[in-house]
PDB file of C-alpha atoms in Angstrom:
ATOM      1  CA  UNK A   1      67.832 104.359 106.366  1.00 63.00           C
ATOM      2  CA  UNK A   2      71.828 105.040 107.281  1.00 70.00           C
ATOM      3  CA  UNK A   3      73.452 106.082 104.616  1.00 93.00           C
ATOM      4  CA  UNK A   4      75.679 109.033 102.452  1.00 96.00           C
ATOM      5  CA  UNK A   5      74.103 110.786 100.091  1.00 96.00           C
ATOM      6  CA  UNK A   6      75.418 113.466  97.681  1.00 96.00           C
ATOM      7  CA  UNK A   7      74.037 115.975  95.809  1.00 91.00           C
ATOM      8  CA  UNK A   8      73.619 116.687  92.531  1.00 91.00           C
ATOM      9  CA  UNK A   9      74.436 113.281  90.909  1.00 93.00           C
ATOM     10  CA  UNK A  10      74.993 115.632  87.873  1.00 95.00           C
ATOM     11  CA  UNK A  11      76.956 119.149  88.236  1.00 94.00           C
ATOM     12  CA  UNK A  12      77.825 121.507  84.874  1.00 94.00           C
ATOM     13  CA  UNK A  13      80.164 124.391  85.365  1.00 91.00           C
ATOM     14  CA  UNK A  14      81.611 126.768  83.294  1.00 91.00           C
ATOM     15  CA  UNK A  15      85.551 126.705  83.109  1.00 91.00           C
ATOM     16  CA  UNK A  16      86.536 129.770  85.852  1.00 90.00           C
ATOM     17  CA  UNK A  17      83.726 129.135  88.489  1.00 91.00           C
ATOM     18  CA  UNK A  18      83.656 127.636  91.887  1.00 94.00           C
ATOM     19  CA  UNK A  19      81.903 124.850  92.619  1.00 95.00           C
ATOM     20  CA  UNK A  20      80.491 123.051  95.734  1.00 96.00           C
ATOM     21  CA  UNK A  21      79.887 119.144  96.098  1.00 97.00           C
ATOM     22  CA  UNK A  22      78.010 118.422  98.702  1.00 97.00           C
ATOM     23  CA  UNK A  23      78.119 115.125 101.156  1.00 97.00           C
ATOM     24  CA  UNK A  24      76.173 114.600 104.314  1.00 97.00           C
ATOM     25  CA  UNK A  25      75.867 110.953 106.851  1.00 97.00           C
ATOM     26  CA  UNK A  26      73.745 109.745 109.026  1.00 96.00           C
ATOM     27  CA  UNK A  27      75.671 106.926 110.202  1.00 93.00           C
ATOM     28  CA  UNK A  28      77.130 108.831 113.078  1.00 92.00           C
ATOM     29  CA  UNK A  29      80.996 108.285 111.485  1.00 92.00           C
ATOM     30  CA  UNK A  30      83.853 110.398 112.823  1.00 92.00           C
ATOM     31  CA  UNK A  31      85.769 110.361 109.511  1.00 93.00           C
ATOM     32  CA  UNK A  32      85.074 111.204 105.727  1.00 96.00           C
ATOM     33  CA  UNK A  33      86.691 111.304 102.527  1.00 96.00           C
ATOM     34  CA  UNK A  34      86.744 112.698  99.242  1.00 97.00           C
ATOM     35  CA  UNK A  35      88.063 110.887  96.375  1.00 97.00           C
ATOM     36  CA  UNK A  36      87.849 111.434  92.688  1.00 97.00           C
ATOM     37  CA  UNK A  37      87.892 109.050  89.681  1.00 95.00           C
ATOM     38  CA  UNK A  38      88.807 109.329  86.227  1.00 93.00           C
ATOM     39  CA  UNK A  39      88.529 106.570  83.865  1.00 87.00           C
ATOM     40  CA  UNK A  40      91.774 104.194  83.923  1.00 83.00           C
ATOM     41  CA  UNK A  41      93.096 105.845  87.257  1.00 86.00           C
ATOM     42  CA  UNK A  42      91.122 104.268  90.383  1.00 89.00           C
ATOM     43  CA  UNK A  43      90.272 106.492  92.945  1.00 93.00           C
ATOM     44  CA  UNK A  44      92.635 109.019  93.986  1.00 94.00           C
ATOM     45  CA  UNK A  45      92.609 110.647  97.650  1.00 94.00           C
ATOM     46  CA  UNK A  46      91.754 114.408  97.793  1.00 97.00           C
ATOM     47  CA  UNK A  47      90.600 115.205 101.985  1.00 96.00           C
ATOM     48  CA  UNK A  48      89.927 113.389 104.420  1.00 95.00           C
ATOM     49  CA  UNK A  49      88.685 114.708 108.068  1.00 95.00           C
ATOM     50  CA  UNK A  50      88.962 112.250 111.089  1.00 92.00           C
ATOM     51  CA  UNK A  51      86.814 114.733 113.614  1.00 93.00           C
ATOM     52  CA  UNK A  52      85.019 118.116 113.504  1.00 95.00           C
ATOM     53  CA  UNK A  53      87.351 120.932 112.561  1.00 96.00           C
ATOM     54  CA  UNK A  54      89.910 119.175 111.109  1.00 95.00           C
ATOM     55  CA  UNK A  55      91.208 117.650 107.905  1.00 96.00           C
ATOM     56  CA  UNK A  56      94.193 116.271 106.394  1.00 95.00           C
ATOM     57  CA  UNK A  57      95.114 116.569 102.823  1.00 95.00           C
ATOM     58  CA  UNK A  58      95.138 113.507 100.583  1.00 94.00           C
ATOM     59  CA  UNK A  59      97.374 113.057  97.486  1.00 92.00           C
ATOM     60  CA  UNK A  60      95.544 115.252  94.892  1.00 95.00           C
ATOM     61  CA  UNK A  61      94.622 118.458  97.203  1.00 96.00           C
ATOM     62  CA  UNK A  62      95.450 121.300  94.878  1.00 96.00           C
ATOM     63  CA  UNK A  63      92.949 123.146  93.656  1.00 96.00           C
ATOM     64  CA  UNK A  64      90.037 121.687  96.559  1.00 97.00           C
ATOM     65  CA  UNK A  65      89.184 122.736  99.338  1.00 97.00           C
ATOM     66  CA  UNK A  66      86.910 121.035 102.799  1.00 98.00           C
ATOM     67  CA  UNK A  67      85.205 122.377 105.559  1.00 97.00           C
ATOM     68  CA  UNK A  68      84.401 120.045 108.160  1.00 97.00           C
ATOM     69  CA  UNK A  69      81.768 122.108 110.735  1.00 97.00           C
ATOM     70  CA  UNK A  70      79.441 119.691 111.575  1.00 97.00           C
ATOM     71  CA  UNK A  71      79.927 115.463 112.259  1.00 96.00           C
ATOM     72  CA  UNK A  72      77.656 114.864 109.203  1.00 97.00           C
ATOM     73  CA  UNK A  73      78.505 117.081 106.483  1.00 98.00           C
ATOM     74  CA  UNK A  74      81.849 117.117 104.681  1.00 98.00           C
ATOM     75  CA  UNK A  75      81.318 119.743 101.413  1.00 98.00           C
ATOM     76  CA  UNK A  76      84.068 119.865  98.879  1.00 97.00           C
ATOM     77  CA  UNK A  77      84.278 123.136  96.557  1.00 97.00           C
ATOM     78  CA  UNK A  78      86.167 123.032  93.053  1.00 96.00           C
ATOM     79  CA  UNK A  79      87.970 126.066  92.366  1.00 94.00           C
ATOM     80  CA  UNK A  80      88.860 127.429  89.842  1.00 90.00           C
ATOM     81  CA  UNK A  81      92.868 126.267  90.663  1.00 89.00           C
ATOM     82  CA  UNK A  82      91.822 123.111  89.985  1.00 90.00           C
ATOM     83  CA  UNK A  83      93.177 122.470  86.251  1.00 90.00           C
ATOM     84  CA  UNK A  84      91.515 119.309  85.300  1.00 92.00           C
ATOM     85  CA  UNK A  85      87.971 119.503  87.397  1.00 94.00           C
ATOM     86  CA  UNK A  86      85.818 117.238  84.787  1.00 96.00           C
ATOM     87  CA  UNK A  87      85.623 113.425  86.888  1.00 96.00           C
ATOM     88  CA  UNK A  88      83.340 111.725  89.226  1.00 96.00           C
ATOM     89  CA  UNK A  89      83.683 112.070  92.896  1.00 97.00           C
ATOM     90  CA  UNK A  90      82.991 110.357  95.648  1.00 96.00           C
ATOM     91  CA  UNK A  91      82.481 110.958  99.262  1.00 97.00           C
ATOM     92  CA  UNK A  92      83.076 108.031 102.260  1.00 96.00           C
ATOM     93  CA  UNK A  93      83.000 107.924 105.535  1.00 95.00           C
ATOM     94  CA  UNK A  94      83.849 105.483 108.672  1.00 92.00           C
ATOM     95  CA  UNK A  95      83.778 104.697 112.062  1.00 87.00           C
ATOM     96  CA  UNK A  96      86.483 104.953 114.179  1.00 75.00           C
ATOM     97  CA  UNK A  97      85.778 102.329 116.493  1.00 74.00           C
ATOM     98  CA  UNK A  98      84.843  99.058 115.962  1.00 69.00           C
ATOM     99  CA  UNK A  99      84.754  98.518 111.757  1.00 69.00           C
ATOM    100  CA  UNK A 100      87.071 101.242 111.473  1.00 67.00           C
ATOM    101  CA  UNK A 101      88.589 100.617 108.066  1.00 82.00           C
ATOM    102  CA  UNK A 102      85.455  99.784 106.067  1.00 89.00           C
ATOM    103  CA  UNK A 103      84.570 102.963 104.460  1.00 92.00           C
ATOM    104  CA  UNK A 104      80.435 103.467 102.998  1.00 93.00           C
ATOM    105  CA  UNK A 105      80.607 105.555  99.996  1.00 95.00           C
ATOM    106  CA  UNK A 106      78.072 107.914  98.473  1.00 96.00           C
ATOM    107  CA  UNK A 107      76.371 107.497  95.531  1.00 95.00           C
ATOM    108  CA  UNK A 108      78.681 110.150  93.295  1.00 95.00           C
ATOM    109  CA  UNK A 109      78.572 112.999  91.759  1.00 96.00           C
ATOM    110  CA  UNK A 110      79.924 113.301  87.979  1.00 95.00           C
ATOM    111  CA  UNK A 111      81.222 117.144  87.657  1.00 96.00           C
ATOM    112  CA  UNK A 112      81.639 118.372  83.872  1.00 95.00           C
ATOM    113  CA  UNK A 113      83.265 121.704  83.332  1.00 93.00           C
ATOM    114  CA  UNK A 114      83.202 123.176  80.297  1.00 91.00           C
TER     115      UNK A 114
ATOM    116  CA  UNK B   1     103.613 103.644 101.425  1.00 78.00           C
ATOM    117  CA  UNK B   2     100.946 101.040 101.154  1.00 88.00           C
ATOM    118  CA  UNK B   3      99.567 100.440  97.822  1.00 92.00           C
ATOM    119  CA  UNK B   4      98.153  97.685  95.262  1.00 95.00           C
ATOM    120  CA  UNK B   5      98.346  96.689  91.602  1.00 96.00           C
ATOM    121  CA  UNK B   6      95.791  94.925  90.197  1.00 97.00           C
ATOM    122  CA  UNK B   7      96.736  92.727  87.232  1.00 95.00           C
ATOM    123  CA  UNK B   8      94.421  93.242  84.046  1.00 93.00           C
ATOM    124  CA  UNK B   9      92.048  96.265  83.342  1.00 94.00           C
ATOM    125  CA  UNK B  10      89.746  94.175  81.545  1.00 96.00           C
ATOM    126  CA  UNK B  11      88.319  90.790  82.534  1.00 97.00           C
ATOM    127  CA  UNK B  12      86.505  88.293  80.437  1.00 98.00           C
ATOM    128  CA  UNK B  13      85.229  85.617  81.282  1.00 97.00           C
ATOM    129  CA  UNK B  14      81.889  83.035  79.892  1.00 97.00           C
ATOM    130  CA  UNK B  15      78.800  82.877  82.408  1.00 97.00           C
ATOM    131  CA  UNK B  16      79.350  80.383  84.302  1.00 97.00           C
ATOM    132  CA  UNK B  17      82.915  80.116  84.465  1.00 98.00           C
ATOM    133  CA  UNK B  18      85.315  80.929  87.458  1.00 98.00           C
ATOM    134  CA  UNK B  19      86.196  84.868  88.096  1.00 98.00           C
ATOM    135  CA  UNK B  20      90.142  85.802  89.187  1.00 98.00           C
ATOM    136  CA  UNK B  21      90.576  89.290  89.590  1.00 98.00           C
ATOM    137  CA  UNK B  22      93.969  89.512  91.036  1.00 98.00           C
ATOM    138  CA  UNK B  23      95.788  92.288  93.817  1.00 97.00           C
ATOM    139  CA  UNK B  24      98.837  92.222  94.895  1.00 97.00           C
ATOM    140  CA  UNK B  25      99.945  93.973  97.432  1.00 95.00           C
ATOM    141  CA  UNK B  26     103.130  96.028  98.693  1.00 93.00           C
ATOM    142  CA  UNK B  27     103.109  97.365 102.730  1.00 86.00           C
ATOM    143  CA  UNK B  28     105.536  97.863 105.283  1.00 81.00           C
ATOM    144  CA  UNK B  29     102.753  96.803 107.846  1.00 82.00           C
ATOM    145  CA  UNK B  30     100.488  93.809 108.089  1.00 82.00           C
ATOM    146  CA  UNK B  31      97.994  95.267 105.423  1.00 89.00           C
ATOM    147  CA  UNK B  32      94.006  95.395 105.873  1.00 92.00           C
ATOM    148  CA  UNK B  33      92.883  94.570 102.521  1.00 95.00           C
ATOM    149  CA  UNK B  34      89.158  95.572 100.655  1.00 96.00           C
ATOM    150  CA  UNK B  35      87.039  94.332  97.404  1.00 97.00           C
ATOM    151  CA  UNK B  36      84.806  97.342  96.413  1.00 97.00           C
ATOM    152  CA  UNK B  37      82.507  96.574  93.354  1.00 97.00           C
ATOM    153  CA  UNK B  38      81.146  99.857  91.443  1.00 96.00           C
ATOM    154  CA  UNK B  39      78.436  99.437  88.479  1.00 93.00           C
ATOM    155  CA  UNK B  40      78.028 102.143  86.148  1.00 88.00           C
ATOM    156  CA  UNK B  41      77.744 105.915  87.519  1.00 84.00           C
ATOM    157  CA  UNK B  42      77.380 104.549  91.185  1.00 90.00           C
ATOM    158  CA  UNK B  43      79.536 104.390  94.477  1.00 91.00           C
ATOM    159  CA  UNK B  44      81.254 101.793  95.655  1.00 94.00           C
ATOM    160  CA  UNK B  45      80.087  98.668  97.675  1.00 95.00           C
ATOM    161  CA  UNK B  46      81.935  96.437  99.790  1.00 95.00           C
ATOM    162  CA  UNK B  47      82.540  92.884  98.252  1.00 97.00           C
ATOM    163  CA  UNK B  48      84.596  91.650 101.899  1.00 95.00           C
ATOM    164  CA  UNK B  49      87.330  92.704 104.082  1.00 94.00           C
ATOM    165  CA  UNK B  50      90.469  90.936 105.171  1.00 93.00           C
ATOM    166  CA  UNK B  51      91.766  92.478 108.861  1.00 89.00           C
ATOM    167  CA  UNK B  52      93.298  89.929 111.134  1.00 84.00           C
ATOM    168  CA  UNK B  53      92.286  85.891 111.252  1.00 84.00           C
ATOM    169  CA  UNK B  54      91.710  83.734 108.404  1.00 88.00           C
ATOM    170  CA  UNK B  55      92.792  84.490 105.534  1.00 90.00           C
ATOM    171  CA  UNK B  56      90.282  83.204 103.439  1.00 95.00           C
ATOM    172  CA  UNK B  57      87.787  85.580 103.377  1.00 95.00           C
ATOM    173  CA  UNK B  58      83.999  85.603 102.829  1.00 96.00           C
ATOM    174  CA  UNK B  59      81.951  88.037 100.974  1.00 95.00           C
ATOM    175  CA  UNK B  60      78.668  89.214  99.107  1.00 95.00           C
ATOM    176  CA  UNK B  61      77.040  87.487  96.162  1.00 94.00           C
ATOM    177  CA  UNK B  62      79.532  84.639  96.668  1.00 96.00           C
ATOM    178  CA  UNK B  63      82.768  86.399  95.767  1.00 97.00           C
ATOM    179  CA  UNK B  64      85.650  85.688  98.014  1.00 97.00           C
ATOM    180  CA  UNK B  65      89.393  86.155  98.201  1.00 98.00           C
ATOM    181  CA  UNK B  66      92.399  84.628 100.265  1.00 96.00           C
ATOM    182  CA  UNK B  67      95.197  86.345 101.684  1.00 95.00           C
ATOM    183  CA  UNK B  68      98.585  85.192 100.738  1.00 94.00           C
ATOM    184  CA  UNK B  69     101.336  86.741 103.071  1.00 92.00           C
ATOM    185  CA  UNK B  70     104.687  84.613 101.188  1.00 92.00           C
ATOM    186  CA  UNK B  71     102.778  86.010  97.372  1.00 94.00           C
ATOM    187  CA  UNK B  72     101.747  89.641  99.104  1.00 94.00           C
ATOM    188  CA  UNK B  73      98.351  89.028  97.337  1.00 96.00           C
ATOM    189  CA  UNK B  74      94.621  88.966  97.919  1.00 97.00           C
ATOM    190  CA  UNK B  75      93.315  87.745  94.432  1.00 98.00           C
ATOM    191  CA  UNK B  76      88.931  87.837  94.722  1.00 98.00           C
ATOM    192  CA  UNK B  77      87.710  84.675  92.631  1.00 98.00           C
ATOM    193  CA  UNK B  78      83.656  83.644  92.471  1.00 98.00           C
ATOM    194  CA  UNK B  79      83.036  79.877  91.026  1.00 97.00           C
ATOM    195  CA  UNK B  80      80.646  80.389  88.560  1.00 97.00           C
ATOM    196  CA  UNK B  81      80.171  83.838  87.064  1.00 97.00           C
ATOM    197  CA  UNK B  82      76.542  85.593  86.526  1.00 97.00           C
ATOM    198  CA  UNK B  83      75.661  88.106  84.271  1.00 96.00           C
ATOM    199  CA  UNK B  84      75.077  90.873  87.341  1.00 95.00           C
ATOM    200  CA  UNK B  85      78.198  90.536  88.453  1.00 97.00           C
ATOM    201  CA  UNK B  86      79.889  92.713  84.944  1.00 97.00           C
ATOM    202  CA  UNK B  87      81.164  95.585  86.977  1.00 97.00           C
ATOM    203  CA  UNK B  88      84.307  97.266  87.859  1.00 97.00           C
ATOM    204  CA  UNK B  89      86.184  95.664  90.794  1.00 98.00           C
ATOM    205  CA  UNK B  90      88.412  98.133  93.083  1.00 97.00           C
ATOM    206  CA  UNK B  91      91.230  96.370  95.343  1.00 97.00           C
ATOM    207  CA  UNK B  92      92.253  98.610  98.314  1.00 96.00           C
ATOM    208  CA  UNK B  93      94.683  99.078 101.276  1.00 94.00           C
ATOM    209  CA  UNK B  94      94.556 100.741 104.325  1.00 91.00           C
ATOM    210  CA  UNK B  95      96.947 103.582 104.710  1.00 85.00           C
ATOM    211  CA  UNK B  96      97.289 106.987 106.516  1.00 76.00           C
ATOM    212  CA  UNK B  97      94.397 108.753 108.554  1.00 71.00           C
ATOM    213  CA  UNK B  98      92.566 105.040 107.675  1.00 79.00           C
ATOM    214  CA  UNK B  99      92.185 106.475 104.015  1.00 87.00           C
ATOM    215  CA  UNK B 100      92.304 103.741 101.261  1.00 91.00           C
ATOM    216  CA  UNK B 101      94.777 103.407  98.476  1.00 93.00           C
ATOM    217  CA  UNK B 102      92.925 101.909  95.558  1.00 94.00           C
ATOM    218  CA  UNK B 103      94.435  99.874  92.545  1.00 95.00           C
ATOM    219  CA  UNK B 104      93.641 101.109  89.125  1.00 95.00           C
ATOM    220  CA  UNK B 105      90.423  98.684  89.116  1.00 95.00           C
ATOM    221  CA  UNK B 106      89.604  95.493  87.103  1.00 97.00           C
ATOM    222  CA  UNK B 107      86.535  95.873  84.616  1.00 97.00           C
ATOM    223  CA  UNK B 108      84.795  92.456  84.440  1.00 97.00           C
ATOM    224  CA  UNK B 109      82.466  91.661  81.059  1.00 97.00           C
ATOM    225  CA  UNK B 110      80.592  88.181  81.637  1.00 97.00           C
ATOM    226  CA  UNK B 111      79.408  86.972  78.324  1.00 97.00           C
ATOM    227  CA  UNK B 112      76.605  84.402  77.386  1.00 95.00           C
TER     228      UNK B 112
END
Protein backbone atom coordinates (compact mmCIF):
# COMPACT_ATOMS: atom_id res chain seq x y z
CA UNK A 1 0.00 0.00 0.00
CA UNK A 2 1.24 3.82 -1.07
CA UNK A 3 0.87 5.89 1.45
CA UNK A 4 2.43 8.56 4.42
CA UNK A 5 2.67 7.47 7.56
CA UNK A 6 3.83 9.26 10.75
CA UNK A 7 4.98 8.31 13.82
CA UNK A 8 3.92 8.46 17.03
CA UNK A 9 0.20 9.39 16.55
CA UNK A 10 0.72 10.53 20.22
CA UNK A 11 4.03 12.55 21.38
CA UNK A 12 4.41 14.05 25.28
CA UNK A 13 7.25 16.39 25.94
CA UNK A 14 8.32 18.25 28.67
CA UNK A 15 8.36 22.16 28.16
CA UNK A 16 12.44 22.81 27.23
CA UNK A 17 13.09 19.59 25.12
CA UNK A 18 13.51 18.90 21.50
CA UNK A 19 11.39 16.94 19.75
CA UNK A 20 11.35 14.97 16.43
CA UNK A 21 8.14 14.16 14.24
CA UNK A 22 8.74 11.85 11.97
CA UNK A 23 7.14 11.43 8.20
CA UNK A 24 8.19 8.97 5.57
CA UNK A 25 6.31 8.11 1.63
CA UNK A 26 6.27 5.61 -0.48
CA UNK A 27 4.53 7.21 -3.22
CA UNK A 28 7.69 8.25 -4.92
CA UNK A 29 6.60 12.30 -4.47
CA UNK A 30 9.23 14.99 -5.00
CA UNK A 31 7.62 17.41 -2.52
CA UNK A 32 6.40 17.38 1.23
CA UNK A 33 4.95 19.50 3.73
CA UNK A 34 4.50 20.14 7.21
CA UNK A 35 1.55 21.84 8.51
CA UNK A 36 0.15 22.25 11.95
CA UNK A 37 -3.42 22.68 13.29
CA UNK A 38 -4.88 24.16 16.21
CA UNK A 39 -8.46 24.16 16.86
CA UNK A 40 -10.33 27.25 15.09
CA UNK A 41 -7.16 28.08 12.88
CA UNK A 42 -7.03 25.56 9.75
CA UNK A 43 -3.86 24.40 8.84
CA UNK A 44 -1.04 26.66 8.86
CA UNK A 45 2.21 26.10 6.58
CA UNK A 46 5.48 25.39 8.50
CA UNK A 47 8.23 23.60 5.53
CA UNK A 48 7.86 22.47 2.66
CA UNK A 49 10.78 20.70 0.43
CA UNK A 50 10.20 20.38 -3.41
CA UNK A 51 13.51 17.95 -3.95
CA UNK A 52 16.28 16.34 -1.86
CA UNK A 53 18.35 18.90 -0.01
CA UNK A 54 16.22 21.59 -0.08
CA UNK A 55 13.35 23.33 1.65
CA UNK A 56 11.55 26.46 1.76
CA UNK A 57 10.04 27.97 4.79
CA UNK A 58 6.27 28.23 5.13
CA UNK A 59 4.43 30.92 7.17
CA UNK A 60 4.92 29.63 10.77
CA UNK A 61 8.81 28.47 10.58
CA UNK A 62 10.12 29.79 13.86
CA UNK A 63 10.98 27.59 16.23
CA UNK A 64 11.05 24.19 13.50
CA UNK A 65 13.31 22.94 11.81
CA UNK A 66 13.49 20.07 8.38
CA UNK A 67 15.95 17.99 7.00
CA UNK A 68 15.22 16.68 3.74
CA UNK A 69 18.17 13.75 3.03
CA UNK A 70 16.40 11.22 1.47
CA UNK A 71 13.13 11.41 -1.33
CA UNK A 72 10.96 9.65 1.33
CA UNK A 73 11.54 11.02 4.62
CA UNK A 74 10.82 14.61 5.62
CA UNK A 75 11.40 14.73 9.81
CA UNK A 76 10.36 17.85 11.57
CA UNK A 77 12.02 18.57 15.16
CA UNK A 78 10.25 21.00 17.78
CA UNK A 79 12.60 23.01 19.60
CA UNK A 80 12.55 24.36 22.29
CA UNK A 81 12.15 28.13 20.36
CA UNK A 82 9.04 27.08 19.50
CA UNK A 83 6.67 29.00 22.13
CA UNK A 84 3.38 27.39 21.60
CA UNK A 85 4.44 23.56 20.49
CA UNK A 86 1.07 21.77 21.91
CA UNK A 87 -1.17 21.08 18.23
CA UNK A 88 -1.56 18.38 15.76
CA UNK A 89 0.60 18.13 12.77
CA UNK A 90 0.48 16.93 9.68
CA UNK A 91 2.80 15.87 7.00
CA UNK A 92 1.82 15.85 2.88
CA UNK A 93 3.38 15.23 0.07
CA UNK A 94 2.90 15.46 -3.96
CA UNK A 95 3.93 14.80 -7.22
CA UNK A 96 5.35 17.14 -9.32
CA UNK A 97 4.23 15.96 -12.50
CA UNK A 98 1.09 14.99 -13.55
CA UNK A 99 -1.50 15.57 -10.25
CA UNK A 100 0.82 18.01 -9.00
CA UNK A 101 -1.37 20.03 -6.67
CA UNK A 102 -3.25 17.24 -4.90
CA UNK A 103 -1.36 16.75 -1.78
CA UNK A 104 -1.86 12.94 0.38
CA UNK A 105 -1.57 13.68 3.95
CA UNK A 106 -0.43 11.53 6.84
CA UNK A 107 -2.36 10.31 9.40
CA UNK A 108 -1.09 13.06 12.26
CA UNK A 109 0.59 13.32 15.02
CA UNK A 110 -1.00 15.28 18.16
CA UNK A 111 2.21 16.77 20.17
CA UNK A 112 1.38 17.85 23.93
CA UNK A 113 4.06 19.67 25.81
CA UNK A 114 3.79 20.16 29.14
CA UNK B 1 -1.39 36.05 -1.93
CA UNK B 2 -3.90 33.36 -2.59
CA UNK B 3 -6.17 32.52 0.15
CA UNK B 4 -9.90 31.43 1.16
CA UNK B 5 -12.60 32.18 3.72
CA UNK B 6 -14.95 29.81 4.44
CA UNK B 7 -18.30 31.14 5.68
CA UNK B 8 -19.58 29.40 9.02
CA UNK B 9 -17.44 27.30 11.53
CA UNK B 10 -20.26 25.24 12.36
CA UNK B 11 -22.74 23.53 10.04
CA UNK B 12 -26.04 21.98 10.85
CA UNK B 13 -27.98 20.48 8.99
CA UNK B 14 -31.07 17.31 9.40
CA UNK B 15 -30.08 13.85 7.68
CA UNK B 16 -31.25 13.98 4.73
CA UNK B 17 -31.23 17.46 3.88
CA UNK B 18 -28.90 19.37 1.37
CA UNK B 19 -25.14 20.29 2.68
CA UNK B 20 -23.60 24.04 1.59
CA UNK B 21 -20.37 24.54 2.94
CA UNK B 22 -19.28 27.66 1.28
CA UNK B 23 -15.40 29.11 0.03
CA UNK B 24 -14.76 31.94 -1.40
CA UNK B 25 -11.92 32.69 -2.85
CA UNK B 26 -9.36 35.71 -3.39
CA UNK B 27 -6.17 35.08 -6.13
CA UNK B 28 -4.33 37.08 -8.43
CA UNK B 29 -4.09 33.88 -10.70
CA UNK B 30 -6.65 31.48 -12.05
CA UNK B 31 -6.86 29.52 -8.65
CA UNK B 32 -6.72 25.52 -8.33
CA UNK B 33 -9.18 24.92 -5.72
CA UNK B 34 -9.43 21.60 -3.03
CA UNK B 35 -12.24 19.99 -0.56
CA UNK B 36 -10.26 18.07 2.16
CA UNK B 37 -12.58 16.27 4.73
CA UNK B 38 -10.78 15.37 8.23
CA UNK B 39 -12.76 13.17 10.97
CA UNK B 40 -11.63 13.26 14.38
CA UNK B 41 -7.70 12.91 15.17
CA UNK B 42 -7.04 11.89 11.43
CA UNK B 43 -5.41 13.48 8.21
CA UNK B 44 -6.98 14.87 5.62
CA UNK B 45 -8.71 13.27 2.52
CA UNK B 46 -9.47 14.65 -0.70
CA UNK B 47 -13.28 15.36 -1.29
CA UNK B 48 -12.40 16.74 -5.34
CA UNK B 49 -10.26 19.12 -7.10
CA UNK B 50 -11.08 21.97 -9.42
CA UNK B 51 -7.83 22.70 -11.97
CA UNK B 52 -8.81 23.74 -15.44
CA UNK B 53 -12.27 22.56 -17.42
CA UNK B 54 -15.60 22.37 -16.00
CA UNK B 55 -16.34 23.93 -13.36
CA UNK B 56 -18.63 21.75 -11.83
CA UNK B 57 -16.74 19.40 -10.17
CA UNK B 58 -17.17 15.75 -9.09
CA UNK B 59 -16.11 14.14 -5.96
CA UNK B 60 -16.20 11.25 -3.25
CA UNK B 61 -19.25 10.06 -1.36
CA UNK B 62 -21.33 12.31 -3.63
CA UNK B 63 -20.11 15.72 -2.50
CA UNK B 64 -19.45 18.17 -5.23
CA UNK B 65 -18.78 21.85 -5.75
CA UNK B 66 -18.91 24.41 -8.76
CA UNK B 67 -16.57 27.01 -9.54
CA UNK B 68 -17.88 30.46 -9.87
CA UNK B 69 -15.24 32.85 -11.51
CA UNK B 70 -17.86 36.37 -11.53
CA UNK B 71 -18.68 35.17 -7.28
CA UNK B 72 -14.72 34.02 -6.74
CA UNK B 73 -16.31 30.93 -5.01
CA UNK B 74 -16.25 27.16 -4.93
CA UNK B 75 -19.12 26.39 -2.39
CA UNK B 76 -19.11 22.03 -1.88
CA UNK B 77 -22.95 21.04 -1.51
CA UNK B 78 -24.11 17.02 -1.24
CA UNK B 79 -28.11 16.50 -1.82
CA UNK B 80 -29.03 14.56 0.91
CA UNK B 81 -26.84 14.48 4.00
CA UNK B 82 -25.77 11.06 5.93
CA UNK B 83 -24.79 10.66 9.25
CA UNK B 84 -20.88 9.70 8.14
CA UNK B 85 -20.46 12.58 6.53
CA UNK B 86 -20.27 14.90 10.33
CA UNK B 87 -16.71 15.95 9.85
CA UNK B 88 -14.67 18.97 9.45
CA UNK B 89 -14.48 20.28 5.85
CA UNK B 90 -11.08 22.20 4.80
CA UNK B 91 -11.33 24.54 1.54
CA UNK B 92 -7.85 25.15 -0.01
CA UNK B 93 -5.83 27.08 -2.68
CA UNK B 94 -2.87 26.53 -4.40
CA UNK B 95 -0.11 28.94 -3.67
CA UNK B 96 3.76 29.12 -3.54
CA UNK B 97 6.17 26.01 -3.91
CA UNK B 98 2.44 24.20 -4.75
CA UNK B 99 1.81 24.48 -0.86
CA UNK B 100 -1.94 24.93 0.08
CA UNK B 101 -3.51 27.81 1.87
CA UNK B 102 -6.36 26.40 3.88
CA UNK B 103 -9.57 28.30 5.17
CA UNK B 104 -10.27 28.12 8.82
CA UNK B 105 -12.52 24.85 8.12
CA UNK B 106 -16.32 24.24 8.34
CA UNK B 107 -17.40 21.64 11.14
CA UNK B 108 -20.52 19.81 9.84
CA UNK B 109 -23.02 18.04 12.68
CA UNK B 110 -25.82 15.95 10.73
CA UNK B 111 -28.59 15.28 13.11
CA UNK B 112 -31.41 12.56 13.06
Amino acid sequence: DGGITQSPKYLFRKEGQNVTLSCEQNLNHDAMYWYRQDPGQGLRLIYYSQIVNDFQKGDIAEGYSVSREKKESFPLTVTSAQKNPTAFYLCASSSQTGSRYEQYFGPGTRLTVT
Amino acid sequence: AQSVTQLGSHVSVSEGALVLLRCNYSSSVPPYLFWYVQYPNQGLQLLLKYTTGATLVKGINGFEAEFKKSETSFHLTKPSAHMSDAAEYFCAVVSSGYALNFGKGTSLLVTP
